[in-house]
Short mmCIF file of C-alpha atoms in Angstrom, two decimals:
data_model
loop_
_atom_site.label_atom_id
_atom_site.label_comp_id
_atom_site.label_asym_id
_atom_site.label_seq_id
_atom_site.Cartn_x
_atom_site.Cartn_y
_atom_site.Cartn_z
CA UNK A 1 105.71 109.96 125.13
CA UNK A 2 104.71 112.46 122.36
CA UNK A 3 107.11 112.87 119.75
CA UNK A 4 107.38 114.94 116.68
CA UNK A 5 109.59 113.33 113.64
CA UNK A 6 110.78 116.67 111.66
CA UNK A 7 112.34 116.52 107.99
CA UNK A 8 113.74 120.56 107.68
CA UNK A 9 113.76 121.81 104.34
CA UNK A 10 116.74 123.72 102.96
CA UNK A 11 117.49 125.30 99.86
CA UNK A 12 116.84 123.10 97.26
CA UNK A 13 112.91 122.97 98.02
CA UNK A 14 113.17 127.16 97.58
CA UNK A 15 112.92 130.32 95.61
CA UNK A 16 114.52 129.43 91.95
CA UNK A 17 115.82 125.69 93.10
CA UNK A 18 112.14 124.25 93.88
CA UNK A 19 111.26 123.66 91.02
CA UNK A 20 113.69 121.14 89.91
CA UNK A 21 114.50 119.12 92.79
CA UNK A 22 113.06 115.62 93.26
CA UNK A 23 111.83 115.48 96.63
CA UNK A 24 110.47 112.26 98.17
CA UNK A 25 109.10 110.61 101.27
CA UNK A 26 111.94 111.08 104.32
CA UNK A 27 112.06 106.77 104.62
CA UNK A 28 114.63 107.68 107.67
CA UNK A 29 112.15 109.21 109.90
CA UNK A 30 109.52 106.75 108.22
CA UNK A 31 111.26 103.98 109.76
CA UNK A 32 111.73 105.29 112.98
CA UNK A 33 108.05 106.17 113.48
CA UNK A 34 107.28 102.55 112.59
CA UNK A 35 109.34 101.48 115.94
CA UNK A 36 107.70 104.33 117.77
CA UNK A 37 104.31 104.43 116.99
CA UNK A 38 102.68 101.36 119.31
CA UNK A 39 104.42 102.73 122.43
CA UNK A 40 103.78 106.37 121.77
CA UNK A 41 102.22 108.92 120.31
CA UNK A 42 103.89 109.83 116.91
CA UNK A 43 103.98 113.02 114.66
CA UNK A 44 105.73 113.97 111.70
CA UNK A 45 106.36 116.54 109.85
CA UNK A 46 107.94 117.54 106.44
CA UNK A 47 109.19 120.75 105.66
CA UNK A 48 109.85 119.90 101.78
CA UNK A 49 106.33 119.61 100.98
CA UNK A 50 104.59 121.10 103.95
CA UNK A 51 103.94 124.57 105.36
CA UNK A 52 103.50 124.40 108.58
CA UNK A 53 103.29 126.95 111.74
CA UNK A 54 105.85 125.52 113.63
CA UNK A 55 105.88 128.15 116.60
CA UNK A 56 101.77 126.96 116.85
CA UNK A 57 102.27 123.16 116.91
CA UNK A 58 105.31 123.10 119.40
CA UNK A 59 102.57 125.44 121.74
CA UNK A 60 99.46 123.02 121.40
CA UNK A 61 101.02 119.50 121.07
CA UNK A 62 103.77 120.27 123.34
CA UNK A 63 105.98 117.51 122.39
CA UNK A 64 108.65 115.31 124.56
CA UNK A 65 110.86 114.40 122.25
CA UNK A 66 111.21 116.27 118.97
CA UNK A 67 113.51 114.06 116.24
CA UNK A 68 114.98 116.04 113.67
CA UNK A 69 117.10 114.83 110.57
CA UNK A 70 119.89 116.46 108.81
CA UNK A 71 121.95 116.63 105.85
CA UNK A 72 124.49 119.24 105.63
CA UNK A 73 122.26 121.43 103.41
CA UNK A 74 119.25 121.25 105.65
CA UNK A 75 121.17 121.34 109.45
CA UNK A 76 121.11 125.14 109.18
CA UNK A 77 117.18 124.71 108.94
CA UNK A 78 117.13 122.16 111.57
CA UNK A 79 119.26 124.08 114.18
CA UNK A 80 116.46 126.98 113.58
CA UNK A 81 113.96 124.47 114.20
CA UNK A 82 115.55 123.28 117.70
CA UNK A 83 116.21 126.66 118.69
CA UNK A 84 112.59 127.51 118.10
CA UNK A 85 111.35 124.12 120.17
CA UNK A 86 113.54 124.91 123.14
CA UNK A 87 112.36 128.40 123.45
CA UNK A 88 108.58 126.78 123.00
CA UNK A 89 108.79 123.22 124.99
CA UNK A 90 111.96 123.73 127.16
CA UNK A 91 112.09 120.66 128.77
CA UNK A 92 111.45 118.88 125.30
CA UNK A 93 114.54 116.72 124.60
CA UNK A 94 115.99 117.36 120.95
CA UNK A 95 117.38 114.52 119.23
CA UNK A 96 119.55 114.97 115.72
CA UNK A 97 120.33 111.80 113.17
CA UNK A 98 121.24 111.91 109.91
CA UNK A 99 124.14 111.83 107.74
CA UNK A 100 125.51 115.11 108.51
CA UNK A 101 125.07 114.79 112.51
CA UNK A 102 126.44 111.17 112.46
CA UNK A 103 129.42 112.43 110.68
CA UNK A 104 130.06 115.67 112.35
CA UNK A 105 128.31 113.92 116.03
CA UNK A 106 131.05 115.72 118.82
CA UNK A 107 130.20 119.22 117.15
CA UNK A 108 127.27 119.10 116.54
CA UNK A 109 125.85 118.15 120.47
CA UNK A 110 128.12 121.33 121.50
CA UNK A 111 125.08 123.51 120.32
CA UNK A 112 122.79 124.28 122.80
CA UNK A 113 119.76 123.84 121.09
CA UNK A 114 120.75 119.95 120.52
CA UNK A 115 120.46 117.49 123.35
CA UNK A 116 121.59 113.92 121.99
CA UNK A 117 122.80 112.98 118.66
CA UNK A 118 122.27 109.76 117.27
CA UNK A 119 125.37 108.32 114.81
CA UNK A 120 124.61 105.58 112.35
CA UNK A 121 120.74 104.03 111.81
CA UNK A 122 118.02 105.23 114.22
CA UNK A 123 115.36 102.99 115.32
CA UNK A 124 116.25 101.24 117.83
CA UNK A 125 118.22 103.78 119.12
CA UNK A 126 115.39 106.10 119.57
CA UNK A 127 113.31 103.58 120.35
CA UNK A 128 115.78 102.90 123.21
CA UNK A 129 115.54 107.12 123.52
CA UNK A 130 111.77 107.12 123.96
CA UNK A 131 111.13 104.55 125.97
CA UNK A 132 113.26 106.25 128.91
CA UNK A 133 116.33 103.76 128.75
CA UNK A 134 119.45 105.42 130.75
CA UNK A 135 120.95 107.87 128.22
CA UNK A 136 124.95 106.18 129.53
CA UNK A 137 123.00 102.57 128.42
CA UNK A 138 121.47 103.42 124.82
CA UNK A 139 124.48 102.63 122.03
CA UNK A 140 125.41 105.12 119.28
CA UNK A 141 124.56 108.35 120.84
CA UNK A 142 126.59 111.52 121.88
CA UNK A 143 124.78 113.68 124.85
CA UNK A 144 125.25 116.47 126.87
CA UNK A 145 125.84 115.66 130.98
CA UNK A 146 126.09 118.57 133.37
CA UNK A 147 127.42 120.45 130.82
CA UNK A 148 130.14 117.20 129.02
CA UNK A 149 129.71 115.84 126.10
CA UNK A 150 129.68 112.27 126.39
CA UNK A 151 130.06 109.89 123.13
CA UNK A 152 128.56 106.05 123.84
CA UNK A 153 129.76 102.64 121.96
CA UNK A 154 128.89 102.62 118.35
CA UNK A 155 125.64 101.28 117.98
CA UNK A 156 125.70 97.69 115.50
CA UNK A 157 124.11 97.65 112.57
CA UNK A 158 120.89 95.99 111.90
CA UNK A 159 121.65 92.64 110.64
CA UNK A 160 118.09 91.35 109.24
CA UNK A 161 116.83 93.76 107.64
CA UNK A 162 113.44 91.35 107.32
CA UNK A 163 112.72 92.53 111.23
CA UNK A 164 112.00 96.11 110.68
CA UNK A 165 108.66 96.87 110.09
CA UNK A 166 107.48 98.54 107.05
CA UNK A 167 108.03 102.47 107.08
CA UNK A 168 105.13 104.46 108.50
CA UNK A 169 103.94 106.43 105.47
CA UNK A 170 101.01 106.54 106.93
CA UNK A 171 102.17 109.89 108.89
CA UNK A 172 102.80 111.20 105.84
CA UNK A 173 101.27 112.67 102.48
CA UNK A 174 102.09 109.99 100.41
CA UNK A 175 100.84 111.71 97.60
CA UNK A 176 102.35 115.09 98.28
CA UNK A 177 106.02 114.63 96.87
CA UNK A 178 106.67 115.50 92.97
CA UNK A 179 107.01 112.48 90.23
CA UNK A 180 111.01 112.45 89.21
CA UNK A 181 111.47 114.53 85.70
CA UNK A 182 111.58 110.68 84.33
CA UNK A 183 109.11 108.56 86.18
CA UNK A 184 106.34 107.01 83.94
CA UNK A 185 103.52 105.85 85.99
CA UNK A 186 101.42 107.93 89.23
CA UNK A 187 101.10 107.28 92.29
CA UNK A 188 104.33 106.62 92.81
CA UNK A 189 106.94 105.73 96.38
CA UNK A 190 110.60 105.52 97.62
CA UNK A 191 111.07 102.32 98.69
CA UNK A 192 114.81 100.98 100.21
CA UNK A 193 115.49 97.20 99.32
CA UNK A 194 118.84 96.89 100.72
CA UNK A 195 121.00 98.73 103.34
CA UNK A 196 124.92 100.17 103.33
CA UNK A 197 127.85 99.93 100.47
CA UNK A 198 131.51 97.89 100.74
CA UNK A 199 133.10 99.81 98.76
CA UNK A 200 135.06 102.88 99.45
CA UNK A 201 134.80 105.75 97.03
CA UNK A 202 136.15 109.07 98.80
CA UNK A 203 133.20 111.10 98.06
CA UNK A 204 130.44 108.73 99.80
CA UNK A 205 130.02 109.04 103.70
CA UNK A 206 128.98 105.51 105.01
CA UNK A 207 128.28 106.82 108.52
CA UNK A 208 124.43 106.02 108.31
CA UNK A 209 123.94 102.53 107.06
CA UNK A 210 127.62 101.12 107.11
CA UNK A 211 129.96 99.28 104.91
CA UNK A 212 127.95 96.16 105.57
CA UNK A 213 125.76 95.33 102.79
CA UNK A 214 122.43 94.15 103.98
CA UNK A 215 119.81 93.39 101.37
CA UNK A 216 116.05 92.11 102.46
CA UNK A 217 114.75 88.72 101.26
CA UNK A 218 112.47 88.78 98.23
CA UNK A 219 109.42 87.61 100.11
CA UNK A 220 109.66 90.57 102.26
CA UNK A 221 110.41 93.13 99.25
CA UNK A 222 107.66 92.08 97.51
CA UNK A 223 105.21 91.80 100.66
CA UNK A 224 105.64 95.58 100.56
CA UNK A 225 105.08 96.29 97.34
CA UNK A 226 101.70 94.16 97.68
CA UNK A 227 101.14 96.44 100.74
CA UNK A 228 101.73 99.62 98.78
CA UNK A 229 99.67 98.42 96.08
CA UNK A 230 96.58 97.68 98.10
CA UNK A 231 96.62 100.88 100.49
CA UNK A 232 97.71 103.52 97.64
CA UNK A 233 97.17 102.22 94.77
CA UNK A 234 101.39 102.40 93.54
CA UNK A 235 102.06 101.85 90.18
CA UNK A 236 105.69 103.19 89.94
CA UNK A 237 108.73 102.35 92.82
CA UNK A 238 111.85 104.67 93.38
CA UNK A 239 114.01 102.06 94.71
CA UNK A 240 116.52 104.68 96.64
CA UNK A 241 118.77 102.34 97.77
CA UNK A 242 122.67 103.02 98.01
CA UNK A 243 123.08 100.25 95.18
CA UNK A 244 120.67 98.00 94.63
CA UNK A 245 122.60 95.65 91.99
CA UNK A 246 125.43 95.17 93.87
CA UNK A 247 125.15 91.75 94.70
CA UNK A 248 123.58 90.85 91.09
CA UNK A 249 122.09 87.23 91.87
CA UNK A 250 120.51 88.76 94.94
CA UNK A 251 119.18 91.21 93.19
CA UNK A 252 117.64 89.13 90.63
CA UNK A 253 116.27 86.61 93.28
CA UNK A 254 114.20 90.19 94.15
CA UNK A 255 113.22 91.07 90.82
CA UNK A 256 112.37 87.23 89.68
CA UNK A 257 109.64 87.19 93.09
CA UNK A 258 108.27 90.64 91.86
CA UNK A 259 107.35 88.89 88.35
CA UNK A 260 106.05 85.60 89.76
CA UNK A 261 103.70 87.35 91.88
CA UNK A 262 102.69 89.67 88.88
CA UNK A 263 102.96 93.05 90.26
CA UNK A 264 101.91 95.42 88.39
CA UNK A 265 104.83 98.33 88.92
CA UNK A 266 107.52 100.12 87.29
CA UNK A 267 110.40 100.83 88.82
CA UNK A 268 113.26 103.40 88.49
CA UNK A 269 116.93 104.24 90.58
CA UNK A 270 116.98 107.88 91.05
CA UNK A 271 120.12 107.75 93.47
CA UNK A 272 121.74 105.45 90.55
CA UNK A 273 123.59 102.07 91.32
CA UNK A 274 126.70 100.16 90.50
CA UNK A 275 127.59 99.68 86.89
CA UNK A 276 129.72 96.54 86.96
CA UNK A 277 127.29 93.90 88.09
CA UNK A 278 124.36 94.78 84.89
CA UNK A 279 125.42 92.08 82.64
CA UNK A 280 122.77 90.55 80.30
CA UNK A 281 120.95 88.52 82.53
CA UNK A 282 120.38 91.45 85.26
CA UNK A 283 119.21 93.81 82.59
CA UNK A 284 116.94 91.42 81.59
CA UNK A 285 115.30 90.69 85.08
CA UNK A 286 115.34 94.40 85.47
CA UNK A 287 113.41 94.84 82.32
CA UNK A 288 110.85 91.62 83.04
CA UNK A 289 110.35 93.30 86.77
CA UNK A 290 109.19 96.46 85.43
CA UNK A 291 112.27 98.71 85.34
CA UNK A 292 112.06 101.59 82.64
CA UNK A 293 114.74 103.48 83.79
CA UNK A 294 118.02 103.14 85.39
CA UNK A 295 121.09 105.81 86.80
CA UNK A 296 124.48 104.69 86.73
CA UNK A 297 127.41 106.56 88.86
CA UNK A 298 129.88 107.24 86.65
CA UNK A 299 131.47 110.22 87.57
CA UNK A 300 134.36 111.11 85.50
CA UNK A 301 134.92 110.02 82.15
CA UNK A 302 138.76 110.04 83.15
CA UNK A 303 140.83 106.46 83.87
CA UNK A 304 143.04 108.68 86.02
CA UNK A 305 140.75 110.07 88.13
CA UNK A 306 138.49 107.04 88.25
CA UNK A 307 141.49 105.80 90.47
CA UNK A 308 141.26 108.51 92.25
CA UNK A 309 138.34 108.63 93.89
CA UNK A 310 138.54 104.74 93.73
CA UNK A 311 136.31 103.83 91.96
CA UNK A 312 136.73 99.67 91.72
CA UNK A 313 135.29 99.49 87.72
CA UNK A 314 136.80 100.18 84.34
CA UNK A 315 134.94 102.63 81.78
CA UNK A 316 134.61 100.06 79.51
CA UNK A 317 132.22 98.12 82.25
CA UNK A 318 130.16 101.29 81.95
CA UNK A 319 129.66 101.23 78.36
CA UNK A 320 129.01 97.57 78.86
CA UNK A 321 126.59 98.38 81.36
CA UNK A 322 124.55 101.37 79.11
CA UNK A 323 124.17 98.36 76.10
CA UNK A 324 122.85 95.68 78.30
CA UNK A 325 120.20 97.86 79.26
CA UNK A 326 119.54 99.77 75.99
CA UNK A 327 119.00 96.37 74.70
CA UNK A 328 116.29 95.58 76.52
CA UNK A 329 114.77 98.96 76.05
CA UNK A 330 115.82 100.13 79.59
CA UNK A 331 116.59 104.11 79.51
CA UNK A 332 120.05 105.16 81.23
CA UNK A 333 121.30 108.17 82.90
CA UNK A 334 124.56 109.08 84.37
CA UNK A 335 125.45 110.88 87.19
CA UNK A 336 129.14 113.25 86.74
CA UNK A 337 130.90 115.37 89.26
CA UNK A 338 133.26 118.28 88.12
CA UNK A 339 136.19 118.95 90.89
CA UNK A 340 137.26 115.56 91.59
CA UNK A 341 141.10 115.05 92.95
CA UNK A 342 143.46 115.50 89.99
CA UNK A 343 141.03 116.81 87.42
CA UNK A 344 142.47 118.77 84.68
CA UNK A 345 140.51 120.68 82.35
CA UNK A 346 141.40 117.71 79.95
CA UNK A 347 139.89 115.38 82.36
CA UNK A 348 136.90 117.58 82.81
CA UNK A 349 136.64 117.65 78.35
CA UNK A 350 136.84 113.53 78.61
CA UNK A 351 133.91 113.41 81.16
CA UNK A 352 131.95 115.52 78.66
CA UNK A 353 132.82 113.70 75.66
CA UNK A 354 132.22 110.55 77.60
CA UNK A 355 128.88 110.94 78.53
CA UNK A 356 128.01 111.87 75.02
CA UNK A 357 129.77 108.94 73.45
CA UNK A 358 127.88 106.52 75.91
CA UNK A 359 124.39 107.70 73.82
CA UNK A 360 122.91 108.37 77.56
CA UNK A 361 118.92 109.49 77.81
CA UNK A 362 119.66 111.85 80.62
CA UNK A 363 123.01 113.24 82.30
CA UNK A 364 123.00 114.83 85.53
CA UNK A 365 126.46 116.52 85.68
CA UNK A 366 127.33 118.54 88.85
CA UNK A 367 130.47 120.70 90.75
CA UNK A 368 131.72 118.58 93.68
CA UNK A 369 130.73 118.80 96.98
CA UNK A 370 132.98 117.62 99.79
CA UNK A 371 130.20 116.46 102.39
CA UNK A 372 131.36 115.98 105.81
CA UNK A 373 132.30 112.35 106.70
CA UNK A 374 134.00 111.37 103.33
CA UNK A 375 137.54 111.40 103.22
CA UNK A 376 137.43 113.53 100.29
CA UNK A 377 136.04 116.17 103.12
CA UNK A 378 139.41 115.67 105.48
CA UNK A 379 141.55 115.60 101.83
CA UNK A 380 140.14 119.27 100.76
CA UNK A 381 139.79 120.45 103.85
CA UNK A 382 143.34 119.92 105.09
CA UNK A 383 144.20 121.10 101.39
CA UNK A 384 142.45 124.46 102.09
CA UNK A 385 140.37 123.44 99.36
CA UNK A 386 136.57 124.30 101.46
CA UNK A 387 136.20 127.95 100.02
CA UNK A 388 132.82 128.49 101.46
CA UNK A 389 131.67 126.40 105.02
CA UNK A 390 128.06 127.98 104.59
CA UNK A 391 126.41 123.76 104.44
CA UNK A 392 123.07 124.93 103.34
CA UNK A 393 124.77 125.24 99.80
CA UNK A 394 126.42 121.90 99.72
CA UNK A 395 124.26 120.20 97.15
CA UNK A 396 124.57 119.89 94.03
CA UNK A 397 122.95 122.94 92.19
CA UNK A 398 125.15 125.85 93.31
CA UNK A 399 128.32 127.70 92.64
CA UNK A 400 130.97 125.29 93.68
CA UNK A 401 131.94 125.54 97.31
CA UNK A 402 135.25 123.72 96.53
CA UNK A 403 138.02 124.80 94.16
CA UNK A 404 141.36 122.71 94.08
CA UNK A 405 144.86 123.10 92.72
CA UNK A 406 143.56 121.40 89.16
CA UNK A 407 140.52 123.54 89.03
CA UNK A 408 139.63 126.83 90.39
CA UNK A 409 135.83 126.96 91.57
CA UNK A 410 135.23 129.32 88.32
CA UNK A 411 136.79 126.66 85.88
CA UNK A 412 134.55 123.55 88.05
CA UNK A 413 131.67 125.94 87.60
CA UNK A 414 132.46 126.73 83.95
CA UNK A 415 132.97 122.61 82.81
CA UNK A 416 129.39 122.19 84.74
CA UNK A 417 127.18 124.40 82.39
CA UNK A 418 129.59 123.75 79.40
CA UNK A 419 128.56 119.68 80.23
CA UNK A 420 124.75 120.82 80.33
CA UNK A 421 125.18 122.73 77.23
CA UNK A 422 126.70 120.22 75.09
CA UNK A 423 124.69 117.41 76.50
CA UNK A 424 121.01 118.51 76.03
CA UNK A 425 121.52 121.22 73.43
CA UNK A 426 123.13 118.90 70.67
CA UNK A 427 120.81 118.40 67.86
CA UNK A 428 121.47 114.81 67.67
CA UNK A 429 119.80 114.56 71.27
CA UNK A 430 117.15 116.56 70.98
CA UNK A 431 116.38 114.53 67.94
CA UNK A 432 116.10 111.59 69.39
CA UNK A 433 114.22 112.73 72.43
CA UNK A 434 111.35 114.20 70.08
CA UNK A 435 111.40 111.34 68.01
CA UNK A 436 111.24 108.82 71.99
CA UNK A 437 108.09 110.97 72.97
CA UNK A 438 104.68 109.00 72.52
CA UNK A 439 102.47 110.40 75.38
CA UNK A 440 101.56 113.67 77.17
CA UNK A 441 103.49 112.61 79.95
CA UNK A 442 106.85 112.03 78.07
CA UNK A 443 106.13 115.61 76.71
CA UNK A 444 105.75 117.09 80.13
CA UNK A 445 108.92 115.24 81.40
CA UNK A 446 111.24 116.73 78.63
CA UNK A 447 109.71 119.96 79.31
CA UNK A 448 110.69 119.90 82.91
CA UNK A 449 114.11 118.30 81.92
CA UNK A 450 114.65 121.41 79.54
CA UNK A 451 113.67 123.79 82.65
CA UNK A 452 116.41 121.78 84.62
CA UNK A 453 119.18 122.14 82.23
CA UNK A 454 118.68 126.31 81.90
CA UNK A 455 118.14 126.46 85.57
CA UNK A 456 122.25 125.91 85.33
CA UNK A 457 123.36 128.36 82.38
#
């Protein structure tokens, strides 16, 4: 078979948002190509960090099975892209994954563009796809029959995650996505060390990787990093994963392998990770291993609506958190939402005056966005809360698409540049960030941080 993997851009990799976005290697289709590739004949493409004549290649490589993944800001991108192959390669079969798809999976099919739609993680299932298994056979799909949608079993999750092979970056330009605003060393990958979340805050969709948390062993981690090392030369890791110290003495077992073998990297978590479990003894593995930089989601700086969104940790294991790190010399950020259920603008002031009080070295504060599959979608959407459907704007960097009975979407939009303002414009910051800088590159990463922060006023 010949098969095209397609990552769609949307609008955070255009016009006035491009600029500030981290964008990194799709490790989803990566994955996938790595089952594919020694049966068939694998392409893939990036729309992020590619420009490519799409109406050309679907004429002259003619494709059988074109996989496209979604999020809900870049499905309107993808649809466009299907459309496009069926009028090209009509008897090309389209396949959608992704979060948004696997949330959204009966809808979704209905277009006409969109042949199967694969719920939950993808390899084997497209594997299954590709190698011409009976569509009624192949578990977690939804596909169109003489003209019914039909929805399969739920395909099980992976269980050893030690059996997939490495992604296929190879497909890729490894070297074509942008450093993160706070990444310290070049080249630099994503790389996902464990797999799926128990826990059950209401603005988190778990329809990809599950509620099963599924974490690699060390020996395999750190194989890969070897790997990366040798064939790219990778000084600095992005570990992406959904929360990576969750299970803390897993976690460490990782990090102690990476400093026996003496691997020369640096890591960061640009998604962020669990607060709770970064006592002393993490931090310091985390430090030892080569992390320089860490997120934490903390969200609101409000008890109240901590419980909420339930959210299992106190604040005070937050600020408990930010020391253990700062005292190793790890740098923290924070990740904050504005338009959370309950939030008052006195909840809104606390989450500003929270983040400030935990001394943070970055702050990424942003309006809500109720992504399809989390219960906090069905909870505003029943609510009447969903003020604009358009899903190429939910992310994080537009007008609120959500306003609620606490907070209108101009008062969630007004708390989100007043949190910038406060944040990165108080002297006492911007103090300490001249007085942190010792290289050219920590000079170019506060520049690009300050471009960030008036991309929102």
């Amino acid at each position: 078979m010949k098969v095209v993997l397609i990552n769609p851009s949307d609008l955070r990799f255009q016009g006035t948002f491009k600029g500030g976005v981290v964008r990194g290697l799709p490790l989803g289709l990566a994955y996938i190509a790595a089952f594919l590739e020694k049966e068939h004949e694998v392409k893939a493409i990036d729309l992020s960090v590619q420009d490519v004549d799409l109406q050309k290649f679907f004429s002259e490589y003619y494709p059988d099975i074109i996989g496209i993944t979604a999020t809900s800001a870049s499905f309107p991108d993808g649809l466009r892209i299907a459309e496009l192959a069926k009028s090209i390669v009509p008897n090309s079969k389209v396949v959608f994954g992704g979060s948004h798809v696997s949330a959204l999976p009966l809808e979704i099919v209905k277009h006409n563009a969109i042949d199967i739609v694969v719920c939950g993680e993808g390899e084997i299932t497209m594997q299954e796809i590709c190698n011409g298994k009976n569509l009624s056979e192949i578990d977690g799909i939804v596909y169109k029959e003489n003209g019914k949608v039909i929805q399969n079993n739920p395909r099980k999750l992976i269980e050893d995650l030690n059996t997939i092979p490495f992604p296929a970056r190879h497909l890729f330009d490894v070297f074509a996505y942008p450093h993160h605003p706070l990444g310290k060393r070049k080249p630099h990958v994503s790389i996902i060390i464990s797999r799926g979340c128990p826990y059950h805050c209401i603005y988190c969709s778990k329809k990809v990787f599950g509620r099963t948390y599924r974490m690699r062993s060390p020996e395999n981690v750190c194989d890969e990093i070897e790997y990366l090392i040798k064939k790219y030369g990778i000084k600095e890791l992005q570990i992406i994963d959904d929360s990576f110290t969750l299970d803390k003495n897993r976690a460490i077992t990782v990090l102690k392998e990476i400093v026996r073998r003496k691997l020369d990297i640096t890591w960061i978590t640009p998604n962020g990770t669990r607060a709770d479990t970064v006592d002393e003894e993490l931090a310091y593995w985390m430090k030892e291993s080569g992390c320089h930089f860490v997120f934490f989601g903390v969200e609101t700086g409000s008890e109240k609506v901590m419980k909420n969104i339930r959210k299992t940790y106190k604040l005070a294991q937050i600020e408990d958190a930010v020391k253990n790190c700062k005292k190793v010399g790890i740098g923290v950020g924070g990740f904050f939402m504005f338009g959370l259920p309950g939030e008052t603008p006195e909840d809104a002031k606390k989450t500003i005056d929270f983040a400030k009080k935990l001394n943070l070295d970055a702050c990424a504060f942003h309006p809500i966005v109720a992504l399809p599959g989390t219960e906090l979608y069905e909870m505003y959407k029943e609510k009447g809360f969903i003020k604009d459907d358009d899903t190429s704007k939910y992310f994080w960097h537009t007008y609120p698409t959500v306003g609620t009975d606490t907070l209108s979407r101009d008062e969630i939009f007004y708390w989100y540049k007043k949190a910038h303002r406060e944040f990165y414009l108080a002297p006492k910051y911007i103090l300490r960030k001249i007085l942190s800088m010792k290289s050219w590159q920590d000079v170019k990463n506060n520049v690009n941080g300050l471009k960030a922060v008036l991309h929102t006023q």
